[in-house]
Short mmCIF file of C-alpha atoms in Angstrom, two decimals:
data_model
loop_
_atom_site.label_atom_id
_atom_site.label_comp_id
_atom_site.label_asym_id
_atom_site.label_seq_id
_atom_site.Cartn_x
_atom_site.Cartn_y
_atom_site.Cartn_z
CA UNK A 1 -90.97 23.64 -82.16
CA UNK A 2 -90.89 21.00 -85.05
CA UNK A 3 -94.50 21.48 -85.63
CA UNK A 4 -94.06 25.08 -86.23
CA UNK A 5 -91.28 24.60 -88.67
CA UNK A 6 -93.73 22.27 -90.52
CA UNK A 7 -96.63 24.87 -90.53
CA UNK A 8 -94.67 27.57 -92.27
CA UNK A 9 -93.34 25.14 -94.63
CA UNK A 10 -96.85 24.39 -95.89
CA UNK A 11 -97.81 27.71 -95.76
CA UNK A 12 -94.82 29.25 -97.92
CA UNK A 13 -95.12 25.86 -100.27
CA UNK A 14 -98.87 24.38 -100.52
CA UNK A 15 -98.12 22.19 -103.45
CA UNK A 16 -95.45 20.23 -101.26
CA UNK A 17 -98.46 19.05 -99.24
CA UNK A 18 -98.34 15.61 -100.74
CA UNK A 19 -94.84 15.27 -100.48
CA UNK A 20 -95.07 16.20 -96.79
CA UNK A 21 -98.02 13.85 -96.18
CA UNK A 22 -95.95 10.75 -97.89
CA UNK A 23 -93.03 11.65 -95.80
CA UNK A 24 -95.12 11.89 -92.50
CA UNK A 25 -96.14 7.84 -93.53
CA UNK A 26 -93.13 6.37 -94.18
CA UNK A 27 -92.03 8.20 -90.69
CA UNK A 28 -94.85 7.27 -89.08
CA UNK A 29 -94.51 3.70 -90.60
CA UNK A 30 -91.23 3.12 -89.60
CA UNK A 31 -92.07 4.32 -86.11
CA UNK A 32 -95.12 2.12 -85.95
CA UNK A 33 -93.14 -1.01 -87.23
CA UNK A 34 -91.03 -0.47 -84.49
CA UNK A 35 -93.54 -0.44 -81.69
CA UNK A 36 -95.61 -2.99 -83.55
CA UNK A 37 -99.09 -1.84 -82.75
CA UNK A 38 -101.70 0.55 -84.52
CA UNK A 39 -101.92 -1.02 -87.61
CA UNK A 40 -105.29 0.73 -88.06
CA UNK A 41 -103.36 4.00 -88.90
CA UNK A 42 -101.81 2.18 -91.95
CA UNK A 43 -105.66 1.08 -93.04
CA UNK A 44 -106.88 4.96 -92.14
CA UNK A 45 -104.52 6.28 -94.39
CA UNK A 46 -104.86 3.76 -97.53
CA UNK A 47 -108.97 4.36 -97.13
CA UNK A 48 -108.08 8.14 -97.22
CA UNK A 49 -106.22 8.34 -100.00
CA UNK A 50 -108.79 5.74 -101.70
CA UNK A 51 -111.55 8.46 -101.33
CA UNK A 52 -109.41 11.65 -102.12
CA UNK A 53 -108.29 10.13 -105.68
CA UNK A 54 -111.95 8.81 -106.69
CA UNK A 55 -112.99 12.16 -105.61
CA UNK A 56 -110.72 14.18 -107.87
CA UNK A 57 -111.70 11.81 -110.85
CA UNK A 58 -115.39 12.67 -109.75
CA UNK A 59 -115.83 8.78 -108.74
CA UNK A 60 -118.40 7.83 -106.48
CA UNK A 61 -118.48 4.68 -104.16
CA UNK A 62 -122.05 3.12 -103.67
CA UNK A 63 -123.24 3.35 -100.57
CA UNK A 64 -122.41 -0.08 -98.76
CA UNK A 65 -118.64 0.00 -99.84
CA UNK A 66 -118.43 3.40 -98.06
CA UNK A 67 -120.55 1.83 -95.32
CA UNK A 68 -117.84 -0.99 -94.82
CA UNK A 69 -115.11 1.40 -95.13
CA UNK A 70 -116.80 3.66 -92.15
CA UNK A 71 -117.29 0.87 -89.93
CA UNK A 72 -114.01 -0.27 -90.26
CA UNK A 73 -111.78 2.55 -88.98
CA UNK A 74 -114.85 3.55 -86.62
CA UNK A 75 -113.39 2.60 -83.37
CA UNK A 76 -109.79 4.04 -84.72
CA UNK A 77 -110.36 7.58 -82.64
CA UNK A 78 -109.86 5.34 -79.21
CA UNK A 79 -106.75 4.44 -79.89
CA UNK A 80 -105.15 7.64 -81.76
CA UNK A 81 -103.27 10.01 -79.76
CA UNK A 82 -100.93 11.62 -82.13
CA UNK A 83 -102.55 15.05 -83.80
CA UNK A 84 -101.35 14.04 -87.04
CA UNK A 85 -103.58 10.75 -86.28
CA UNK A 86 -106.38 13.07 -85.08
CA UNK A 87 -106.51 14.66 -88.40
CA UNK A 88 -105.77 11.60 -90.53
CA UNK A 89 -109.26 10.48 -89.18
CA UNK A 90 -110.68 13.89 -89.67
CA UNK A 91 -109.57 13.97 -93.39
CA UNK A 92 -110.81 10.69 -93.56
CA UNK A 93 -114.29 11.57 -92.58
CA UNK A 94 -114.51 14.53 -94.44
CA UNK A 95 -113.61 12.90 -97.66
CA UNK A 96 -116.40 10.42 -96.99
CA UNK A 97 -118.91 13.13 -96.48
CA UNK A 98 -117.70 14.94 -99.41
CA UNK A 99 -118.48 11.34 -101.48
CA UNK A 100 -121.65 11.34 -99.66
CA UNK A 101 -122.67 14.76 -100.84
CA UNK A 102 -121.51 14.40 -104.60
CA UNK A 103 -123.83 10.98 -104.57
CA UNK A 104 -126.50 13.06 -103.15
CA UNK A 105 -125.87 15.73 -105.96
CA UNK A 106 -125.84 13.35 -108.73
CA UNK A 107 -128.61 11.85 -107.76
CA UNK A 108 -131.02 14.78 -107.25
CA UNK A 109 -129.75 16.34 -110.70
CA UNK A 110 -132.88 15.98 -113.18
CA UNK A 111 -131.80 13.90 -115.75
CA UNK A 112 -131.84 15.84 -118.91
CA UNK A 113 -131.02 15.19 -122.33
CA UNK A 114 -127.09 16.99 -123.29
CA UNK A 115 -128.74 18.60 -125.94
CA UNK A 116 -131.51 20.09 -123.79
CA UNK A 117 -129.08 21.02 -120.76
CA UNK A 118 -127.16 22.67 -123.39
CA UNK A 119 -130.04 25.26 -124.34
CA UNK A 120 -131.44 25.67 -120.99
CA UNK A 121 -127.84 26.55 -119.47
CA UNK A 122 -127.04 29.09 -122.67
CA UNK A 123 -130.46 31.09 -122.12
CA UNK A 124 -129.39 31.25 -118.65
CA UNK A 125 -126.18 33.05 -120.16
CA UNK A 126 -127.91 34.64 -123.05
CA UNK A 127 -130.50 36.36 -121.58
CA UNK A 128 -127.81 37.98 -119.24
CA UNK A 129 -125.75 39.02 -121.75
CA UNK A 130 -125.36 42.92 -122.97
CA UNK A 131 -123.66 42.19 -126.31
CA UNK A 132 -121.46 44.69 -128.13
CA UNK A 133 -123.20 46.15 -131.37
CA UNK A 134 -121.48 45.22 -134.97
CA UNK A 135 -124.17 46.93 -137.27
CA UNK A 136 -121.46 47.08 -140.43
CA UNK A 137 -121.02 43.23 -141.27
CA UNK A 138 -118.17 40.92 -142.10
CA UNK A 139 -115.37 41.46 -141.11
CA UNK A 140 -112.19 43.51 -143.06
CA UNK A 141 -108.55 44.21 -142.45
CA UNK A 142 -108.97 47.87 -143.23
CA UNK A 143 -110.32 49.94 -140.45
CA UNK A 144 -113.39 51.97 -141.96
CA UNK A 145 -112.26 55.22 -140.90
CA UNK A 146 -108.89 54.70 -143.05
CA UNK A 147 -110.93 54.32 -145.99
CA UNK A 148 -110.27 57.19 -149.09
CA UNK A 149 -112.63 60.25 -148.60
CA UNK A 150 -115.71 60.15 -151.20
CA UNK A 151 -114.91 63.17 -153.28
CA UNK A 152 -111.13 61.74 -153.87
CA UNK A 153 -110.98 60.92 -157.89
CA UNK A 154 -111.22 57.06 -157.50
CA UNK A 155 -115.15 58.05 -156.72
CA UNK A 156 -117.15 55.72 -159.37
CA UNK A 157 -120.11 58.03 -159.43
CA UNK A 158 -118.48 60.76 -161.77
CA UNK A 159 -120.21 61.39 -165.54
CA UNK A 160 -117.86 59.18 -168.23
CA UNK A 161 -115.90 61.99 -170.20
CA UNK A 162 -115.48 62.10 -173.61
CA UNK A 163 -112.23 59.82 -173.91
CA UNK A 164 -114.25 57.36 -171.83
CA UNK A 165 -117.02 56.96 -174.17
CA UNK A 166 -114.72 56.59 -177.15
CA UNK A 167 -112.76 53.85 -175.96
CA UNK A 168 -116.53 52.59 -174.86
CA UNK A 169 -117.40 52.76 -178.78
CA UNK A 170 -114.62 51.41 -179.99
CA UNK A 171 -115.39 48.19 -177.93
CA UNK A 172 -118.82 48.12 -178.38
CA UNK A 173 -120.09 44.87 -180.68
CA UNK A 174 -123.21 46.57 -182.76
CA UNK A 175 -125.61 44.67 -185.08
CA UNK A 176 -126.38 46.46 -188.15
CA UNK A 177 -128.05 44.98 -191.49
CA UNK A 178 -126.51 45.81 -194.27
CA UNK A 179 -127.06 44.85 -198.35
CA UNK A 180 -124.46 42.80 -200.35
CA UNK A 181 -124.37 45.94 -202.38
CA UNK A 182 -123.35 48.00 -198.93
CA UNK A 183 -120.63 44.91 -197.81
CA UNK A 184 -118.91 45.08 -201.55
CA UNK A 185 -118.74 49.24 -201.03
CA UNK A 186 -116.96 48.69 -197.67
CA UNK A 187 -114.62 46.16 -199.01
CA UNK A 188 -113.83 48.37 -201.57
CA UNK A 189 -113.13 50.98 -198.63
CA UNK A 190 -110.76 48.78 -196.97
CA UNK A 191 -108.73 48.17 -200.07
CA UNK A 192 -108.52 51.29 -200.93
CA UNK A 193 -107.15 52.84 -197.46
CA UNK A 194 -104.70 49.51 -196.99
CA UNK A 195 -103.55 48.44 -200.24
CA UNK A 196 -100.14 48.94 -200.44
CA UNK A 197 -99.36 49.94 -197.32
CA UNK A 198 -97.32 48.56 -194.12
CA UNK A 199 -98.95 48.46 -190.71
CA UNK A 200 -97.85 47.67 -187.29
CA UNK A 201 -101.06 45.01 -185.66
CA UNK A 202 -101.02 47.44 -182.90
CA UNK A 203 -101.70 50.44 -185.56
CA UNK A 204 -104.15 48.58 -187.66
CA UNK A 205 -106.43 47.94 -184.58
CA UNK A 206 -106.54 51.62 -184.13
CA UNK A 207 -107.42 52.35 -187.60
CA UNK A 208 -110.24 49.87 -188.03
CA UNK A 209 -113.27 48.86 -185.88
CA UNK A 210 -114.13 45.52 -184.81
CA UNK A 211 -115.84 44.60 -188.25
CA UNK A 212 -113.66 46.09 -190.51
CA UNK A 213 -111.15 43.80 -189.14
CA UNK A 214 -113.17 40.98 -189.04
CA UNK A 215 -114.15 41.43 -192.82
CA UNK A 216 -110.53 42.22 -193.61
CA UNK A 217 -109.55 38.42 -192.12
CA UNK A 218 -112.26 37.21 -194.23
CA UNK A 219 -111.01 39.24 -197.39
CA UNK A 220 -107.22 37.97 -196.53
CA UNK A 221 -108.71 34.33 -196.39
CA UNK A 222 -110.37 34.52 -199.57
CA UNK A 223 -107.36 36.14 -200.84
CA UNK A 224 -109.49 39.18 -202.05
CA UNK A 225 -106.47 41.17 -200.28
CA UNK A 226 -103.29 39.27 -200.67
CA UNK A 227 -100.90 40.42 -197.25
CA UNK A 228 -98.21 38.92 -196.00
CA UNK A 229 -97.45 38.86 -192.21
CA UNK A 230 -94.37 40.06 -190.22
CA UNK A 231 -93.71 39.51 -186.75
CA UNK A 232 -94.79 42.80 -185.90
CA UNK A 233 -96.24 43.87 -188.76
CA UNK A 234 -98.58 43.26 -191.84
CA UNK A 235 -98.00 44.01 -195.51
CA UNK A 236 -100.73 44.36 -197.86
CA UNK A 237 -100.19 44.14 -201.31
CA UNK A 238 -102.12 44.74 -204.77
CA UNK A 239 -104.30 42.16 -205.89
CA UNK A 240 -103.17 40.43 -209.13
CA UNK A 241 -104.67 41.82 -212.35
CA UNK A 242 -107.44 40.45 -213.28
CA UNK A 243 -108.09 38.26 -216.18
CA UNK A 244 -110.45 39.19 -219.17
CA UNK A 245 -112.85 36.41 -219.17
CA UNK A 246 -113.60 36.55 -223.26
CA UNK A 247 -109.74 35.99 -223.73
CA UNK A 248 -109.66 33.09 -221.75
CA UNK A 249 -112.38 31.86 -223.48
CA UNK A 250 -110.67 32.52 -227.04
CA UNK A 251 -107.72 30.41 -225.59
CA UNK A 252 -109.53 27.69 -224.64
CA UNK A 253 -110.81 27.50 -228.14
CA UNK A 254 -107.19 27.96 -229.85
CA UNK A 255 -106.15 24.91 -227.98
CA UNK A 256 -109.19 22.88 -229.12
CA UNK A 257 -108.64 23.91 -232.39
CA UNK A 258 -112.21 25.21 -232.82
CA UNK A 259 -114.08 28.40 -233.46
CA UNK A 260 -116.32 30.53 -231.23
CA UNK A 261 -118.38 33.13 -232.51
CA UNK A 262 -117.76 36.57 -230.49
CA UNK A 263 -120.80 37.52 -228.65
CA UNK B 1 -115.19 59.61 -142.32
CA UNK B 2 -114.40 62.88 -144.25
CA UNK B 3 -110.91 64.06 -145.12
CA UNK B 4 -111.68 67.83 -144.27
CA UNK B 5 -110.87 69.07 -141.12
CA UNK B 6 -113.64 69.96 -138.88
CA UNK B 7 -113.37 73.10 -137.05
CA UNK B 8 -114.55 72.61 -133.28
CA UNK B 9 -117.25 75.21 -133.39
CA UNK B 10 -119.27 73.38 -135.71
CA UNK B 11 -119.63 70.44 -132.62
CA UNK B 12 -120.99 72.41 -130.25
CA UNK B 13 -124.81 72.76 -130.60
CA UNK B 14 -126.10 76.26 -130.43
CA UNK B 15 -129.24 78.13 -131.43
CA UNK B 16 -127.34 79.89 -133.94
CA UNK B 17 -126.26 77.22 -135.96
CA UNK B 18 -127.23 77.18 -139.43
CA UNK B 19 -129.21 74.16 -141.05
CA UNK B 20 -125.95 73.33 -142.78
CA UNK B 21 -124.01 73.24 -139.84
CA UNK B 22 -126.60 70.96 -138.24
CA UNK B 23 -126.90 68.76 -140.99
CA UNK B 24 -123.24 68.03 -141.27
CA UNK B 25 -123.09 67.26 -137.33
CA UNK B 26 -125.75 64.71 -138.28
CA UNK B 27 -123.87 63.33 -140.85
CA UNK B 28 -121.00 63.33 -138.89
CA UNK B 29 -122.35 61.66 -136.14
CA UNK B 30 -123.74 59.01 -138.29
CA UNK B 31 -120.49 58.25 -139.88
CA UNK B 32 -119.04 57.96 -136.11
CA UNK B 33 -121.72 55.73 -135.29
CA UNK B 34 -121.10 53.51 -138.66
CA UNK B 35 -117.09 53.38 -137.50
CA UNK B 36 -117.62 52.10 -134.01
CA UNK B 37 -120.05 49.41 -135.01
CA UNK B 38 -117.99 48.36 -137.85
CA UNK B 39 -116.10 44.92 -137.41
CA UNK B 40 -112.64 44.74 -138.35
CA UNK B 41 -109.73 42.86 -137.50
CA UNK B 42 -106.06 44.59 -136.27
CA UNK B 43 -102.78 43.87 -137.15
CA UNK B 44 -102.58 41.03 -134.27
CA UNK B 45 -105.63 39.30 -136.41
CA UNK B 46 -107.78 39.53 -133.32
CA UNK B 47 -111.47 41.19 -133.74
CA UNK B 48 -111.10 44.62 -133.15
CA UNK B 49 -114.05 45.75 -130.24
CA UNK B 50 -114.54 49.53 -131.22
CA UNK B 51 -112.22 52.10 -132.42
CA UNK B 52 -109.05 53.34 -130.82
CA UNK B 53 -109.16 57.26 -129.72
CA UNK B 54 -106.36 58.20 -131.08
CA UNK B 55 -107.66 56.83 -134.24
CA UNK B 56 -110.72 58.72 -133.74
CA UNK B 57 -108.69 62.26 -133.13
CA UNK B 58 -106.78 61.55 -135.95
CA UNK B 59 -109.44 60.84 -138.53
CA UNK B 60 -111.64 63.72 -137.38
CA UNK B 61 -108.81 66.50 -136.86
CA UNK B 62 -110.58 67.50 -133.72
CA UNK B 63 -108.93 67.85 -129.87
CA UNK B 64 -110.07 66.02 -127.36
CA UNK B 65 -112.67 68.40 -125.92
CA UNK B 66 -114.16 68.39 -129.19
CA UNK B 67 -114.09 64.26 -129.38
CA UNK B 68 -116.00 64.39 -126.05
CA UNK B 69 -118.70 66.65 -126.72
CA UNK B 70 -119.04 64.59 -130.09
CA UNK B 71 -118.94 61.51 -128.09
CA UNK B 72 -121.94 63.05 -125.96
CA UNK B 73 -123.97 63.89 -128.55
CA UNK B 74 -123.33 60.24 -129.95
CA UNK B 75 -124.67 58.78 -126.60
CA UNK B 76 -127.93 61.36 -126.40
CA UNK B 77 -128.56 60.04 -129.85
CA UNK B 78 -128.40 56.43 -129.66
CA UNK B 79 -130.22 56.04 -125.93
CA UNK B 80 -133.60 55.98 -127.14
CA UNK B 81 -132.34 52.65 -129.47
CA UNK B 82 -131.30 51.00 -126.13
CA UNK B 83 -127.60 51.36 -127.08
CA UNK B 84 -124.87 52.89 -125.28
CA UNK B 85 -121.30 54.01 -125.43
CA UNK B 86 -118.58 52.04 -124.01
CA UNK B 87 -115.40 53.63 -123.18
CA UNK B 88 -112.79 51.31 -122.19
CA UNK B 89 -109.11 51.11 -121.81
CA UNK B 90 -106.80 47.99 -122.96
CA UNK B 91 -103.19 48.48 -122.21
CA UNK B 92 -102.55 51.95 -122.72
CA UNK B 93 -105.02 52.41 -125.38
CA UNK B 94 -108.55 53.92 -124.49
CA UNK B 95 -111.43 52.45 -127.17
CA UNK B 96 -114.70 53.36 -127.83
CA UNK B 97 -117.58 50.23 -128.38
CA UNK B 98 -121.05 50.72 -128.81
CA UNK B 99 -123.13 48.24 -126.68
CA UNK B 100 -127.01 46.99 -125.90
CA UNK B 101 -128.53 47.50 -122.99
CA UNK B 102 -131.11 44.97 -122.91
CA UNK B 103 -130.72 41.47 -124.29
CA UNK B 104 -130.84 41.00 -127.96
CA UNK B 105 -130.13 38.22 -130.13
CA UNK B 106 -126.27 37.35 -129.88
CA UNK B 107 -123.94 36.28 -132.14
CA UNK B 108 -123.39 33.09 -130.41
CA UNK B 109 -125.08 29.82 -130.71
CA UNK B 110 -126.67 27.72 -127.88
CA UNK B 111 -123.53 25.46 -127.54
CA UNK B 112 -121.25 28.55 -127.44
CA UNK B 113 -123.18 30.34 -125.36
CA UNK B 114 -123.13 26.78 -122.64
CA UNK B 115 -119.27 26.62 -123.03
CA UNK B 116 -118.91 30.61 -122.19
CA UNK B 117 -121.42 30.08 -119.27
CA UNK B 118 -119.20 27.08 -117.69
CA UNK B 119 -116.02 29.12 -118.40
CA UNK B 120 -117.60 32.31 -116.42
CA UNK B 121 -119.18 29.53 -113.45
CA UNK B 122 -115.30 28.17 -113.22
CA UNK B 123 -113.40 31.39 -113.75
CA UNK B 124 -115.66 33.11 -111.14
CA UNK B 125 -114.72 30.51 -108.20
CA UNK B 126 -111.36 31.19 -108.58
CA UNK B 127 -109.92 33.58 -106.08
CA UNK B 128 -109.95 37.29 -107.00
CA UNK B 129 -106.33 37.89 -106.13
CA UNK B 130 -105.36 35.74 -108.71
CA UNK B 131 -104.45 37.75 -111.62
CA UNK B 132 -105.18 37.01 -114.14
CA UNK B 133 -108.21 34.87 -113.21
CA UNK B 134 -108.26 31.87 -115.48
CA UNK B 135 -108.90 28.20 -115.46
CA UNK B 136 -107.78 25.41 -117.18
CA UNK B 137 -108.95 23.55 -120.20
CA UNK B 138 -108.71 20.52 -118.40
CA UNK B 139 -111.46 21.73 -115.87
CA UNK B 140 -113.66 22.60 -118.86
CA UNK B 141 -113.41 19.54 -120.56
CA UNK B 142 -113.78 17.15 -117.55
CA UNK B 143 -117.11 19.68 -117.13
CA UNK B 144 -118.39 19.20 -120.95
CA UNK B 145 -116.67 16.02 -122.59
CA UNK B 146 -116.17 13.42 -119.60
CA UNK B 147 -120.21 13.88 -118.98
CA UNK B 148 -120.66 13.18 -122.68
CA UNK B 149 -122.37 16.95 -123.32
CA UNK B 150 -119.98 17.60 -126.39
CA UNK B 151 -117.24 16.32 -128.09
CA UNK B 152 -113.54 16.96 -127.48
CA UNK B 153 -113.84 18.43 -131.41
CA UNK B 154 -116.95 20.31 -130.43
CA UNK B 155 -115.03 21.94 -127.34
CA UNK B 156 -112.28 22.57 -129.50
CA UNK B 157 -113.89 24.30 -132.33
CA UNK B 158 -116.38 26.33 -129.60
CA UNK B 159 -112.92 27.48 -128.07
CA UNK B 160 -111.29 28.54 -131.21
CA UNK B 161 -114.54 30.37 -132.28
CA UNK B 162 -114.99 32.17 -128.48
CA UNK B 163 -110.94 33.13 -128.99
CA UNK B 164 -111.75 34.51 -132.62
CA UNK B 165 -114.89 36.63 -131.57
CA UNK B 166 -112.45 38.07 -128.35
CA UNK B 167 -114.42 36.36 -125.68
CA UNK B 168 -111.66 34.32 -124.26
CA UNK B 169 -107.74 34.29 -124.86
CA UNK B 170 -106.15 31.03 -124.20
CA UNK B 171 -102.60 30.27 -123.80
CA UNK B 172 -101.34 26.83 -123.65
CA UNK B 173 -103.27 25.01 -121.06
CA UNK B 174 -105.43 27.97 -119.47
CA UNK B 175 -107.87 29.97 -120.44
CA UNK B 176 -108.27 33.52 -119.50
CA UNK B 177 -111.52 36.51 -119.97
CA UNK B 178 -110.65 38.49 -122.93
CA UNK B 179 -112.00 41.87 -123.60
CA UNK B 180 -115.19 41.40 -125.21
CA UNK B 181 -116.28 39.11 -122.40
CA UNK B 182 -116.21 41.68 -119.81
CA UNK B 183 -117.69 44.27 -121.83
CA UNK B 184 -120.80 41.99 -122.28
CA UNK B 185 -120.89 40.34 -118.95
CA UNK B 186 -119.99 42.40 -115.96
CA UNK B 187 -118.58 41.70 -112.62
CA UNK B 188 -122.79 41.50 -111.69
CA UNK B 189 -124.10 39.15 -114.52
CA UNK B 190 -120.88 37.32 -113.83
CA UNK B 191 -121.85 36.35 -110.48
CA UNK B 192 -125.23 35.76 -111.41
CA UNK B 193 -124.39 33.49 -114.32
CA UNK B 194 -122.11 31.63 -111.65
CA UNK B 195 -124.74 31.00 -109.02
CA UNK B 196 -127.16 29.63 -111.67
CA UNK B 197 -124.82 27.55 -113.05
CA UNK B 198 -124.74 25.73 -109.82
CA UNK B 199 -127.75 24.08 -110.27
CA UNK B 200 -126.96 23.06 -114.00
CA UNK B 201 -123.30 21.97 -112.77
CA UNK B 202 -124.24 19.85 -109.87
CA UNK B 203 -121.78 17.08 -108.66
CA UNK B 204 -118.10 17.78 -108.63
CA UNK B 205 -117.30 20.81 -109.70
CA UNK B 206 -113.66 22.85 -109.33
CA UNK B 207 -115.04 24.04 -105.95
CA UNK B 208 -114.99 20.70 -104.46
CA UNK B 209 -111.55 19.98 -105.79
CA UNK B 210 -110.67 23.57 -103.91
CA UNK B 211 -112.06 22.84 -101.08
CA UNK B 212 -110.01 19.25 -100.96
CA UNK B 213 -106.83 21.33 -101.54
CA UNK B 214 -107.32 23.54 -98.81
CA UNK B 215 -107.58 20.42 -96.19
#
């Protein structure tokens, strides 16, 4: 009855097996010590555990050691009588054989370098693959079927409108060769348009082109076009009245008390 | 996809179709092919393999029968190229993607394929009654790292990349098949890999451990 119970217990909880084994071992040991015989069972148990642990860690013992262990418990079957003891004996021999198998396969495995092993094994896997196809490369977060349709106003292949052209013309940098006289004429033109007026900076950038603004800044620097700057606006003043060069010459002569004949 | 609604009549190919309709249909198939082979990530950051049927229906403005006809046409067109259209289910969604029939250069490097092979061969040894069939990361480490084939860092990087590409899915300690792995390696191929791997994984494997546990 007890054996039936334990077998159902083991079937239900296979992971409790180790616990069950130790329980059995302790039970047996107390029984054995009370009788004072069958010390070989303990040896058998120890050796079985030794090989099980080694196999789990993929370790192998040399053949000589395994042979000594085997000889130690070779005659155990003569004294083993209970089913548990016979099972233990079987377990020991099973572990011994597994160890032997492990050792043989390790010897038989060709000694190849790790890189070689990886490339050979990779080939085995690679040639059986049927890869999924990705043609439109690079990963993107937007699925391609949610992109805006081609005929939306965002499309870039439209011809530039009149406004675009104007804007482009305005911000274009051009090179133009002009004579000094033409430059003077342009300066005069700018002065004529601006003097005596007040402009916002933004408005100024709309009225004048880039090169005209450039010229204006030069004129302000040279005081040809005097200006006062405010926070948001700029006021262009009229230049001071030109002095007569002949009159100044007379003034200098007057200081020196000399008379210079007028030419 | 174009935003214009496509009448289902244009999709059926009859001899009475005008040239324009045929051209339009070809254009549509080209776009469908591009969408199915595009690479993007979904909201969860996973690589999306193929396109959901619902998305296709919404983008094309057609009904289910129209979509089936269109996909049949696409299947006919791409089969001479050695490609096939695959329909698979993930959760509640039905997805379509394009797969090659013959071996072609894949996306992975040699070490990544080797790690994939080790994962396949170990997972295939797990009983089919277990759902999902999975393997402990520790077992993969003992095969690759403990024997000096890869460093732990290399293995971590490879596993992360395989997860990114949708080959495997990882929990804290276990690895399961991802959707892409099951698409690229069907059951027969996986078994073949597992049997070929016995030569390479000679010695202690998960198999011997299982046998030990059974006794």
